[in-house]
Every structure is written in structure tokens, then in C-alpha cells.
mmCIF file of C-alpha atoms in Angstrom:
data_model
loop_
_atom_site.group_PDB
_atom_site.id
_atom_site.type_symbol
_atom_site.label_atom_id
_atom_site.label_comp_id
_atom_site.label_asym_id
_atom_site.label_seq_id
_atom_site.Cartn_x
_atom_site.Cartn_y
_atom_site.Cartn_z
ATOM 1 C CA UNK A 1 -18.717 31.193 -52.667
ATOM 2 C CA UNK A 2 -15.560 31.141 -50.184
ATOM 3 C CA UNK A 3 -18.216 32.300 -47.226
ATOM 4 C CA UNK A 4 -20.198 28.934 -48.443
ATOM 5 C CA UNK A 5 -17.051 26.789 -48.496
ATOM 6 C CA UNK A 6 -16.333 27.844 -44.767
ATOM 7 C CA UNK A 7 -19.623 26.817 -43.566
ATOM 8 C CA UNK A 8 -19.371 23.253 -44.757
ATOM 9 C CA UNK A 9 -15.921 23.273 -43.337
ATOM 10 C CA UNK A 10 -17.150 23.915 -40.057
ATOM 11 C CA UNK A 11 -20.263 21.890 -40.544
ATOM 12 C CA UNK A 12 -18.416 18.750 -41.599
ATOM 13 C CA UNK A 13 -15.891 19.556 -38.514
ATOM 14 C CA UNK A 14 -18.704 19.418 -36.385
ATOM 15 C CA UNK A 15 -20.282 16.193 -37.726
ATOM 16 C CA UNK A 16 -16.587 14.658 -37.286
ATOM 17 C CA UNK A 17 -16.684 15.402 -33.729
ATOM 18 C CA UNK A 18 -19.765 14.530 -33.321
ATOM 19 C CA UNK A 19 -18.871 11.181 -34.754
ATOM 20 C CA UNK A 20 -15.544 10.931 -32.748
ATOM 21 C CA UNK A 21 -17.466 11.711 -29.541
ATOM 22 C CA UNK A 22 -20.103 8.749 -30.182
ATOM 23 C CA UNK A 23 -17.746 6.539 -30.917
ATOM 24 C CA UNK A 24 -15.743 7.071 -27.724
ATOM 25 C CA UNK A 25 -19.065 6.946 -26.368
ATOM 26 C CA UNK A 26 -20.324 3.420 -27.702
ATOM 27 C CA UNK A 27 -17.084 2.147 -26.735
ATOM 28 C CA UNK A 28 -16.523 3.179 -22.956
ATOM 29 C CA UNK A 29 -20.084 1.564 -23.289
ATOM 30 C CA UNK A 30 -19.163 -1.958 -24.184
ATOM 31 C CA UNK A 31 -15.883 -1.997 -22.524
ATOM 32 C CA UNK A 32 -14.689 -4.625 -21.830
ATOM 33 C CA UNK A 33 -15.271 -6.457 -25.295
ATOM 34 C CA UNK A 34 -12.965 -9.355 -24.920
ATOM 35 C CA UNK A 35 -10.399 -10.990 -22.522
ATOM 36 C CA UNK A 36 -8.944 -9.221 -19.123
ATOM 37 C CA UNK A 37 -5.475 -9.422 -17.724
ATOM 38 C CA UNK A 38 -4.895 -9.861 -13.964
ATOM 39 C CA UNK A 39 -1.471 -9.093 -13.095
ATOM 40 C CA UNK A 40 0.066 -10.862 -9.796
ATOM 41 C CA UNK A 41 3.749 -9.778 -8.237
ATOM 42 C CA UNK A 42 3.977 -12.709 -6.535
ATOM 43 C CA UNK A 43 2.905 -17.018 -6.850
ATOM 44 C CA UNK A 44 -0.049 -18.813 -6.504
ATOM 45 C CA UNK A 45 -1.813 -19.044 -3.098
ATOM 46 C CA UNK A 46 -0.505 -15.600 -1.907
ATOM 47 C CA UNK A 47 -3.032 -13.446 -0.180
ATOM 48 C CA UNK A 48 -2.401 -11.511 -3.202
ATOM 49 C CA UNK A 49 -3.003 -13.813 -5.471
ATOM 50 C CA UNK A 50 -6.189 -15.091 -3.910
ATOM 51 C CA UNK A 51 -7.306 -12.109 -3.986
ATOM 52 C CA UNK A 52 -6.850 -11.869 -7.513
ATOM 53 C CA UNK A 53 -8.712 -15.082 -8.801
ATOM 54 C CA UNK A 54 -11.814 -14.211 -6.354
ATOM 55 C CA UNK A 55 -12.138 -10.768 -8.170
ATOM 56 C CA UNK A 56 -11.445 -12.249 -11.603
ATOM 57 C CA UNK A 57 -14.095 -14.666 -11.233
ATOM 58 C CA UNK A 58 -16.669 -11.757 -10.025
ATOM 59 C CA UNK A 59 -15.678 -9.450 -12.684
ATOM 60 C CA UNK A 60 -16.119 -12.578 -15.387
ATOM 61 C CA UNK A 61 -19.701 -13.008 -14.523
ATOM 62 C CA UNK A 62 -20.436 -9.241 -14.516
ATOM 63 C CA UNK A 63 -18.965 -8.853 -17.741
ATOM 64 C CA UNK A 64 -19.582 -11.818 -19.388
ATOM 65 C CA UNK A 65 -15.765 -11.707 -20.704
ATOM 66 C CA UNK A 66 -12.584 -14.169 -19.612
ATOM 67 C CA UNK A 67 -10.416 -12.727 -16.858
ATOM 68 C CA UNK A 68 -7.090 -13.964 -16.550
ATOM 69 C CA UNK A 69 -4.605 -14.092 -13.773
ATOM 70 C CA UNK A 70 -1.108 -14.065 -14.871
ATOM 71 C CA UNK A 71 1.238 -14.316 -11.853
ATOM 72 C CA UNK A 72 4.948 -12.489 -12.385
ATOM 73 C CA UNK A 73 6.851 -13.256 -9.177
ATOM 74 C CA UNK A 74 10.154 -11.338 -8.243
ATOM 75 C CA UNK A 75 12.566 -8.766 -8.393
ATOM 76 C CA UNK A 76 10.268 -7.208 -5.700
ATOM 77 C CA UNK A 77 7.362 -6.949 -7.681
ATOM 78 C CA UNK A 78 8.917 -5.054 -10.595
ATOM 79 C CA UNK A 79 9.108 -7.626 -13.109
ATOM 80 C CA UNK A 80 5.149 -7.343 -12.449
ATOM 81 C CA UNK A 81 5.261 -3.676 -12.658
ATOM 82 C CA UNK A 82 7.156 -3.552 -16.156
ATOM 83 C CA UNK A 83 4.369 -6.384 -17.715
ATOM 84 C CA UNK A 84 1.549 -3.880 -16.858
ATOM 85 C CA UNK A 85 3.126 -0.707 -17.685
ATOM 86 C CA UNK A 86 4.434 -1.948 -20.967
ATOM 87 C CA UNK A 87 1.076 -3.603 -22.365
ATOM 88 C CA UNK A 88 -1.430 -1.123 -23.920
ATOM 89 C CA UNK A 89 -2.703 1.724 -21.830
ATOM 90 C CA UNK A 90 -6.253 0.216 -22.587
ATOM 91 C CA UNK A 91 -7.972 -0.999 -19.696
ATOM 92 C CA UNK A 92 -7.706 -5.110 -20.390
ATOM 93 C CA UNK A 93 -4.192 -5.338 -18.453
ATOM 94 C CA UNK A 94 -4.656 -4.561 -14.811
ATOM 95 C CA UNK A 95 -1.898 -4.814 -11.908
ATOM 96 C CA UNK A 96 -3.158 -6.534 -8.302
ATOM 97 C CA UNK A 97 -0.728 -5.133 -5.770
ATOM 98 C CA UNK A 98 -0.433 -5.163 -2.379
ATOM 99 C CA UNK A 99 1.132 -3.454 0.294
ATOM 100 C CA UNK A 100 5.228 -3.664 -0.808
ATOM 101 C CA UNK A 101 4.901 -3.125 -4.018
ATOM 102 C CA UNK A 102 2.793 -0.099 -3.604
ATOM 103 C CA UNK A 103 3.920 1.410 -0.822
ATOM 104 C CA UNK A 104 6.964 -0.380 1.239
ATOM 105 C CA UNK A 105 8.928 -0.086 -1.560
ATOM 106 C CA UNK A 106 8.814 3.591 -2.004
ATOM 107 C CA UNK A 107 10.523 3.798 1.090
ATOM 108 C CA UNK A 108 13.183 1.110 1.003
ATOM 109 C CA UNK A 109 14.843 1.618 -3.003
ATOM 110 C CA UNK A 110 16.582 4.851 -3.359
ATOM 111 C CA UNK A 111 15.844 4.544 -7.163
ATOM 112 C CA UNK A 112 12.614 2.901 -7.685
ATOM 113 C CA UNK A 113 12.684 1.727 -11.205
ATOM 114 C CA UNK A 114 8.805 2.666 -11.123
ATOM 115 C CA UNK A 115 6.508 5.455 -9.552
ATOM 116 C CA UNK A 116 3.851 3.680 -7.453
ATOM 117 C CA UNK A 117 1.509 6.948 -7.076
ATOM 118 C CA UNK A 118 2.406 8.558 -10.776
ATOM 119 C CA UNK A 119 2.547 5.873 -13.025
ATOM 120 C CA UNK A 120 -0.822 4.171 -12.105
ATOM 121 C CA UNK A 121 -4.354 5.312 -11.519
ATOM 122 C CA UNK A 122 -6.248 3.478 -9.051
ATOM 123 C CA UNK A 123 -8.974 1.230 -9.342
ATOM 124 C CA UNK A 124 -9.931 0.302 -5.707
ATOM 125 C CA UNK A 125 -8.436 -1.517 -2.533
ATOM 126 C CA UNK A 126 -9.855 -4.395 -2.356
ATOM 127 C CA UNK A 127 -9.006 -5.541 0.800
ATOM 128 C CA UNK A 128 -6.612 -5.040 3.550
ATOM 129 C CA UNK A 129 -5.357 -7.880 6.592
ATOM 130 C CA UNK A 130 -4.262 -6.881 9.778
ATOM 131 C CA UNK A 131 -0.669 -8.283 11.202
ATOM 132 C CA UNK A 132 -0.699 -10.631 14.364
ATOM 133 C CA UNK A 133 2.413 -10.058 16.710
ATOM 134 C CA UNK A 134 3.069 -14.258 17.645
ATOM 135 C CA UNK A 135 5.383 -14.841 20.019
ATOM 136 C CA UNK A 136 6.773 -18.487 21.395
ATOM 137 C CA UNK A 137 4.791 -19.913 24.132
ATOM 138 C CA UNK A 138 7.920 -20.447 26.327
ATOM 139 C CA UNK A 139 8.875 -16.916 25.959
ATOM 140 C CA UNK A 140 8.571 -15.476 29.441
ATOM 141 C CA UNK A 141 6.233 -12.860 28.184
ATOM 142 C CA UNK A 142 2.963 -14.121 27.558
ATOM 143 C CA UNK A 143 1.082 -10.409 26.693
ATOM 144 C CA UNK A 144 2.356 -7.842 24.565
ATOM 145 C CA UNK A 145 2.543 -5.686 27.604
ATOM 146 C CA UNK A 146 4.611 -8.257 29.334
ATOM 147 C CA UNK A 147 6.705 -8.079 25.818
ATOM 148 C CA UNK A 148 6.989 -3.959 25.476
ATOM 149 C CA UNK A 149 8.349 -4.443 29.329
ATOM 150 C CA UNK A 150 11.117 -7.646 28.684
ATOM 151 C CA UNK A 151 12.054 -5.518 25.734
ATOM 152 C CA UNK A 152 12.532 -1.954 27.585
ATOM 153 C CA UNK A 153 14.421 -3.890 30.222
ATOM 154 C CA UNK A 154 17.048 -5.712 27.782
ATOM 155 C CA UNK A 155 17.700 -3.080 24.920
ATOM 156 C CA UNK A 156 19.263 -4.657 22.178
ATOM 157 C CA UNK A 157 18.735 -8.579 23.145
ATOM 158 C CA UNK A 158 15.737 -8.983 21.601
ATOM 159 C CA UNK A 159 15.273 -10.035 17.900
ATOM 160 C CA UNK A 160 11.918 -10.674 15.584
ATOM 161 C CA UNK A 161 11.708 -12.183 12.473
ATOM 162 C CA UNK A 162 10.539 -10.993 9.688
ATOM 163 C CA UNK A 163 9.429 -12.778 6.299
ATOM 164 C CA UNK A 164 9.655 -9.750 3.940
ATOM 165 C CA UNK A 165 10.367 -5.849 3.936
ATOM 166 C CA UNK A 166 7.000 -5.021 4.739
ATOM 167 C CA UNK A 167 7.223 -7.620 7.611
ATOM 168 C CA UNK A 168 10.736 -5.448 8.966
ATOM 169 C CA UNK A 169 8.956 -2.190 8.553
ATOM 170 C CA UNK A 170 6.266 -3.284 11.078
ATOM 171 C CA UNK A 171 8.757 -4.795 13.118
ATOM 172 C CA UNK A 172 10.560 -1.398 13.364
ATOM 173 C CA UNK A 173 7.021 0.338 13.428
ATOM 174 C CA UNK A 174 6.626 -1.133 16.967
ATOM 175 C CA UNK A 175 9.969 -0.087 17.655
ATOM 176 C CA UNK A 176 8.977 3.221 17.068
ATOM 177 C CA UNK A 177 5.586 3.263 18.944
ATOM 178 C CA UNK A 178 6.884 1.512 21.675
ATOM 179 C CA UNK A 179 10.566 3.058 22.033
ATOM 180 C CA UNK A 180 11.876 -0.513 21.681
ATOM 181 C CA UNK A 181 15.719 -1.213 20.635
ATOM 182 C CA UNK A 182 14.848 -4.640 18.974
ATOM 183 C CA UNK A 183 17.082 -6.777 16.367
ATOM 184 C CA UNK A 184 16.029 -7.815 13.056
ATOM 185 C CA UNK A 185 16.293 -11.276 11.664
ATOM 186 C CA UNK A 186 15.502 -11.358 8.347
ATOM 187 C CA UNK A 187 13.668 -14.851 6.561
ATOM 188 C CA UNK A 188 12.869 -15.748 3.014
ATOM 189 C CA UNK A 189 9.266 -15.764 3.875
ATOM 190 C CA UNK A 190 7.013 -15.281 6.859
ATOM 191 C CA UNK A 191 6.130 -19.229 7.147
ATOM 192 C CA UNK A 192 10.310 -19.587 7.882
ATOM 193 C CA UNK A 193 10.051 -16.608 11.023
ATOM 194 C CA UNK A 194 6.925 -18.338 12.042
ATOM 195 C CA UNK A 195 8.944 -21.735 12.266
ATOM 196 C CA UNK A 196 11.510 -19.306 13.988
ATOM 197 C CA UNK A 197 9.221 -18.570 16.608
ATOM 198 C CA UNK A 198 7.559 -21.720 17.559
ATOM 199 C CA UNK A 199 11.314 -23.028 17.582
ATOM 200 C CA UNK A 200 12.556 -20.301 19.630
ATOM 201 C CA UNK A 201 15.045 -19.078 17.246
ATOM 202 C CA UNK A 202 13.821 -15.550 17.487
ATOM 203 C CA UNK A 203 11.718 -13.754 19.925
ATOM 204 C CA UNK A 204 8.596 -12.606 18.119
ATOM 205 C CA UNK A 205 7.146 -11.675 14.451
ATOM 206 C CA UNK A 206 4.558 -10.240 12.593
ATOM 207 C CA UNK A 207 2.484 -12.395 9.956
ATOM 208 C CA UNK A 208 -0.904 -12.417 8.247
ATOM 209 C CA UNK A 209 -4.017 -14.151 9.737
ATOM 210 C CA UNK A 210 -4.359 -17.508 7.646
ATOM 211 C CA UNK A 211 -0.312 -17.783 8.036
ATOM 212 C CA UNK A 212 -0.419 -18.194 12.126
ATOM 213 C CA UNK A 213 -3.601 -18.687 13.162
ATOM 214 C CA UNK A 214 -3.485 -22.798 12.619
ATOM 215 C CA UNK A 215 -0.136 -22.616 14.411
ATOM 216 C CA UNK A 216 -1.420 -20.791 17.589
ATOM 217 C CA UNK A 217 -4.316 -23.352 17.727
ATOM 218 C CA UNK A 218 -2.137 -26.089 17.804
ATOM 219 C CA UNK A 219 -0.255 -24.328 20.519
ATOM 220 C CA UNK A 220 3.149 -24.104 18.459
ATOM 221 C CA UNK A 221 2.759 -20.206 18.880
ATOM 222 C CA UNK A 222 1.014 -17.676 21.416
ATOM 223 C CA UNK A 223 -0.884 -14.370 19.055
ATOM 224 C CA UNK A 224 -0.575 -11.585 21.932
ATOM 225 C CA UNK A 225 -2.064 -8.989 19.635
ATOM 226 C CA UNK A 226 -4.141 -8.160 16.448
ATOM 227 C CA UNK A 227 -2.629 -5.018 14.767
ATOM 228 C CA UNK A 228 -6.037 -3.239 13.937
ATOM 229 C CA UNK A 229 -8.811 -1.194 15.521
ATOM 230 C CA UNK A 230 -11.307 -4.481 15.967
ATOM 231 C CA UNK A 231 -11.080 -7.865 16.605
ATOM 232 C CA UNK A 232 -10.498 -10.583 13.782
ATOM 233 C CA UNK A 233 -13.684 -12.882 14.004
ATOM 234 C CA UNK A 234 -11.493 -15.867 13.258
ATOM 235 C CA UNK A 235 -9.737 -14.772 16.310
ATOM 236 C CA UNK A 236 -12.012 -13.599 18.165
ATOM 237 C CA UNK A 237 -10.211 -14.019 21.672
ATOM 238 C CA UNK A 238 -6.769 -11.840 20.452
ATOM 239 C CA UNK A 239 -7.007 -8.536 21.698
ATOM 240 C CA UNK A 240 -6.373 -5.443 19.664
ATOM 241 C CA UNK A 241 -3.045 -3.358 20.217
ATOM 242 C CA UNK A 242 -5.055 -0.955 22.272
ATOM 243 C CA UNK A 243 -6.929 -3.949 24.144
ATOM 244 C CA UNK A 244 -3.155 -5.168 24.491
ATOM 245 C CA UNK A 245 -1.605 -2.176 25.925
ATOM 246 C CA UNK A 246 -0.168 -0.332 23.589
ATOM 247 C CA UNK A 247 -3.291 2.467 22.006
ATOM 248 C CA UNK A 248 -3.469 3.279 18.114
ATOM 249 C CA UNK A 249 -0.772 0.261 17.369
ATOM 250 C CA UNK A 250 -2.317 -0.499 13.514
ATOM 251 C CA UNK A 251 -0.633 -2.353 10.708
ATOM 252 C CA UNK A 252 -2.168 -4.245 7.752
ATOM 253 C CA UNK A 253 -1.249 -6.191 4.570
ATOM 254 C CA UNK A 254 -3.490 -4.454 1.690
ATOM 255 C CA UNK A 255 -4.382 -5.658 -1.811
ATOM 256 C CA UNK A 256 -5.628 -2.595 -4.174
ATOM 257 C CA UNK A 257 -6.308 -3.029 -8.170
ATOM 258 C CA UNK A 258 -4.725 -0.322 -10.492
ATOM 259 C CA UNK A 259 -3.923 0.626 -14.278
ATOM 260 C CA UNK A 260 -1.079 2.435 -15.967
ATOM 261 C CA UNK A 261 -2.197 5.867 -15.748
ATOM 262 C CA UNK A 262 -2.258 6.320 -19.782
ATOM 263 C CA UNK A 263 -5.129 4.374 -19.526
ATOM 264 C CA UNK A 264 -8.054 6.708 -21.057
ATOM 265 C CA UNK A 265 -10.654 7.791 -18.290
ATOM 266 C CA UNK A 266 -13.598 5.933 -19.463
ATOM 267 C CA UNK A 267 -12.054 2.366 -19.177
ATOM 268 C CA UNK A 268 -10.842 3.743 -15.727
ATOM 269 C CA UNK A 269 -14.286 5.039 -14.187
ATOM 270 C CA UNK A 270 -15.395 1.759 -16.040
ATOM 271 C CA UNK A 271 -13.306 -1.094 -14.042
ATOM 272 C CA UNK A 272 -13.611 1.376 -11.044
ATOM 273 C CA UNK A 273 -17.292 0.996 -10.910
ATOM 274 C CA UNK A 274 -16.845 -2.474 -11.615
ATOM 275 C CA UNK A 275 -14.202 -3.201 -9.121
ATOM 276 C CA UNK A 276 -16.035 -1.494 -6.241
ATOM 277 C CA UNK A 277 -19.139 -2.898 -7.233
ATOM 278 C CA UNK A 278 -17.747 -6.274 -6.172
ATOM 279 C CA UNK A 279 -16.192 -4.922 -2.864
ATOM 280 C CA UNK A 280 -19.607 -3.951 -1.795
ATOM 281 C CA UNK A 281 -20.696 -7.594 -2.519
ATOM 282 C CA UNK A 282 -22.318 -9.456 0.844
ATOM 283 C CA UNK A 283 -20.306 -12.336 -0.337
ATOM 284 C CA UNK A 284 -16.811 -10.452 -0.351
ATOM 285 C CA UNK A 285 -17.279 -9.414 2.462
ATOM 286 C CA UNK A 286 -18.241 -13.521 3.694
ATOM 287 C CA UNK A 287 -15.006 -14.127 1.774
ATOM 288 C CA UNK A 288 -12.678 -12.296 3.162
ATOM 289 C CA UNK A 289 -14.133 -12.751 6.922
ATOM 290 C CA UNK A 290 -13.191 -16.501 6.465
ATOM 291 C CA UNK A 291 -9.719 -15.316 5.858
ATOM 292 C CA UNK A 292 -9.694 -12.887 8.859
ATOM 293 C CA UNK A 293 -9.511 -10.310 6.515
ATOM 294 C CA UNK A 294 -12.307 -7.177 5.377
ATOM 295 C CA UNK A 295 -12.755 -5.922 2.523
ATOM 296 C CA UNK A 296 -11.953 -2.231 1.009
ATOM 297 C CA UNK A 297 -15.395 -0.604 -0.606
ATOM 298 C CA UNK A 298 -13.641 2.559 -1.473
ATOM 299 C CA UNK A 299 -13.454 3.967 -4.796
ATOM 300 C CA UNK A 300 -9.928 5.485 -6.474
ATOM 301 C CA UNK A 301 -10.052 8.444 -4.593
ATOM 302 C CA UNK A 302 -9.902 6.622 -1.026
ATOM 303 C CA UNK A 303 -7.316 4.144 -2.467
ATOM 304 C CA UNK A 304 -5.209 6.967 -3.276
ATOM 305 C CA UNK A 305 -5.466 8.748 -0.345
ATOM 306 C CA UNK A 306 -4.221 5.662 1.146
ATOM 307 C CA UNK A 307 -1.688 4.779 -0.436
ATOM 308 C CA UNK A 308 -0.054 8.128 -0.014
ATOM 309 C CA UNK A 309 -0.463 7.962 3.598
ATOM 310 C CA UNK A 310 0.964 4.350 4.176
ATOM 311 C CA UNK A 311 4.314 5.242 1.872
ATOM 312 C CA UNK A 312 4.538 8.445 4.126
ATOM 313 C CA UNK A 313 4.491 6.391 6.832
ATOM 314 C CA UNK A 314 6.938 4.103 5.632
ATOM 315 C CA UNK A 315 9.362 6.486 4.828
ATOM 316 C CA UNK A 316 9.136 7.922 7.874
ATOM 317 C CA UNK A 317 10.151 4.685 10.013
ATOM 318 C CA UNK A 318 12.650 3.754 7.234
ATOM 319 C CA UNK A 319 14.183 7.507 7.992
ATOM 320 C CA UNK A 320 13.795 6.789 11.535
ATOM 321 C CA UNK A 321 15.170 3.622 12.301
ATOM 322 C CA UNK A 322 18.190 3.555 9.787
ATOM 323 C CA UNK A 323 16.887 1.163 7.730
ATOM 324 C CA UNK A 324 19.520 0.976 4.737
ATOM 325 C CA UNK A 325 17.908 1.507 1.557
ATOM 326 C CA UNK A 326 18.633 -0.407 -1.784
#
């Protein structure tokens, strides 16, 4: 009798399981069943942002459910940060970052109120811009050789602008590759050290593609170099770093998608496939082109590989050039 009892014990254990597993099942199948989250750190009409509402509206018609894009602006991105990793660890609430808050600001906060690699698990980049160096077209440098040399030969007097951390970590970057002694100015926003330049306030900075490339059309300010290993076809006549003089000279703006890492694995791999599924798109990639941009078709693993280099990186010229942390 006992021997009996055990074996419907260990058969009705079984058929739980069984249950439990096809359930789990059955749901990672129909994930998503109702409304996603989007996530922004920063406004409307950021590259981040646009970003954002392109994917949303590709994920909408692959699922067939409402994707929302919430932006959360400030504090560096952590008031973003603290929305995602305090909603449910279910897949529905994902974070759009970029650049800063996934990498820059490793480097520059002593006490990051978050962990950028350990407290999410990535989705995929989805797309990364390269930084143009602009300089004033009265500056009597005209080439970012001509720049490197004006800069070596007056070690201190020379100043760039720069719209946000990540903006002062390239400008130091080029410090670094260069062996510049340079001066940062710092702005509220790269469209104010872009008005710095054309106006001859300060000497050079770095921005993204769509925020100078109207400007040095009209003449108001002279691109001497693309920041990347090709050409942006928007651009097409700005040479590359290397083109420019100065070989392996890279530095990009990034957007990547990402969960909180309690987030169970089959709504991960889920909105991973998903998510890189629309990277590969021939119409992201037409999308981003007209924004001087390309996008990332890498899957979690290559996004995290990537991150980890580019806060290494940052914490090495942060280290290096004595950038006070907060």
C-alpha cells in the first residue's frame, strides 16, 4: 500500500511538471500578449528617442500589440533607469539607452546608483552614430591635421566645447590619441557648443551627424573629420580620422535596447529575436542612412561585448586625463 502511495506521488509530481513546463512553454509562445513599454532617458526628438519610436512602430506590426514610448529625462538618465528596474521583471517594460547612460557614466560617478552591465540583460544595439570634429571656418586650421599641429604648438590655449559628458570624454579621447593639452568648455547641450563654434567662442567640438551637418552646409561651420572607419553617405566628402591624419581615431553615439536582468529568459531570447529581427530590416538600415547613422544587427552577446569595451575605454581616459568624477 505505502509502495503504491509513492508511485502516485511521483506520478502526479511528474504530471505537475509536466504541466508547469507547458505552461511556461505556451506562454514564452505568445509573449507579448498585451501593451509594451519603451523607456527613453532623455526628450522627444533625441537620437535616442527617435530611435525608440522607429523600433516601437516595427515591433507593433510584428507583434500585433501597442508599443509605447515613455520618455523620463534627467538626473543623467537614472530617473529612466529606476522606472525600468522597478516595473515587473516581465519583458513588457524595456529601457532604450544610449551611449552615457550605458557606458560614460560608469566612468564619470564614483557611486553609480545603478549597474549598467549587472542589472540589465541586453537585447541588441540598435544603432550607433559616429562624432564629427567641426571646427569654425575662420579658425586658421582648416584640416584636422592642420588642427593636431596649432594644438601641439600652443599647449593649453586651445578649448572645445562639449554638449554633454560623453561629448568631454571624446574631447579628451583626442587628447589622448593625439597627445593634445586642450581645454574643456562645457555647454548644456551640443546645439549651444555648435553655436560656440560657428561664433568662435571655442575652438572646435564633437557632435552627432543630423546636429552639424545643416550648419556646415550653410557654411556656419567647417566638419574636418568623421570619427569612424568609413565615410558617412550624407557626408560623403568628410574624410575619416585616418583619411584626416590621425589612423584608428573612432568615436560613436550608440543606442542599444535592454531589460532588467530578472527578466525570465524566454521573454529575453523573445524581444532579442524580435529586436534584431528589425535591425536586419533593408528599411533600418534606409533609416538610419538618412540620418548618417548604421544600424547594429548584433544579438545580446555582441551588445555586451560592447558595452564592456566602450566603459573600459571610458574609464581609462577618465583615469587618464583627470577627469573629476561625481
Amino acid at each position: 500500500m505505502l509502495h503504491r502511495r509513492q508511485m502516485l506521488t511521483a506520478m502526479l509530481a511528474v504530471a505537475l511538471l509536466g504541466a508547469a513546463g507547458h505552461q511556461a512553454a505556451a506562454h514564452a509562445d505568445t509573449f507579448p500578449s498585451r501593451p509594451i513599454k519603451f523607456v527613453v532617458p532623455f526628450g522627444p526628438g533625441s537620437g535616442t528617442d527617435t530611435s525608440a519610436r522607429y523600433f516601437a512602430r516595427q515591433l507593433q506590426e510584428l507583434t500585433g500589440q501597442p508599443v509605447v514610448v515613455e520618455n523620463k529625462p534627467g538626473a543623467n538618465g537614472f530617473i529612466a533607469v529606476k522606472n525600468v528596474l522597478s516595473a515587473p521583471a516581465d519583458g513588457y517594460t524595456v529601457f532604450i539607452g544610449s551611449n552615457s547612460t550605458l557606458a560614460v557614466n560608469a566612468a564619470l560617478f564614483k557611486a553609480l546608483p545603478y549597474d549598467p552591465v549587472k542589472d540589465f540583460a541586453p537585447l541588441t544595439m540598435m544603432m550607433r552614430s559616429p562624432a564629427m570634429l567641426a571646427v569654425s571656418p575662420q579658425a586658421p586650421y582648416g584640416t584636422l591635421k592642420d588642427l593636431i599641429a596649432y594644438a601641439q604648438a600652443n599647449p593649453g590655449k586651445v578649448n572645445f566645447g562639449a554638449g554633454s559628458a560623453g561629448y568631454q570624454l571624446m574631447g579628451e579621447l583626442l587628447n589622448d590619441s593625439a597627445s593634445l593639452k586642450t581645454v574643456h568648455v562645457p555647454f548644456k547641450g551640443a546645439s549651444e557648443a555648435i553655436t560656440a563654434v560657428a561664433s568662435g567662442t571655442v575652438d572646435y567640438t564633437f557632435a552627432e551627424v543630423t546636429a552639424v551637418q545643416e550648419l556646415a552646409k550653410d557654411g556656419r561651420v567647417k566638419v574636418v573629420a568623421v570619427a569612424s572607419d568609413q565615410r558617412v553617405g550624407t557626408s560623403p566628402d568628410v574624410p575619416t580620422a585616418s583619411e584626416a591624419g590621425l589612423p584608428g581615431f573612432e568615436a560613436y553615439t550608440w543606442v542599444g535596447a535592454m531589460v532588467s536582468a530578472k527578466t525570465p529568459a524566454e521573454q529575453t531570447e523573445r524581444l532579442a529575436e524580435l529586436f534584431t529581427r528589425i535591425s536586419k530590416m533593408p528599411e533600418t538600415r534606409a533609416f538610419y542612412e538618412r540620418l548618417g547613422a548604421t544600424p547594429m544587427t548584433g544579438g545580446p552577446a555582441q551588445m555586451h561585448e560592447f558595452q564592456q569595451k566602450e566603459i573600459a575605454l571610458w574609464q581609462r581616459i577618465v583615469k587618464k586625463a583627470n577627469v573629476p568624477q561625481q
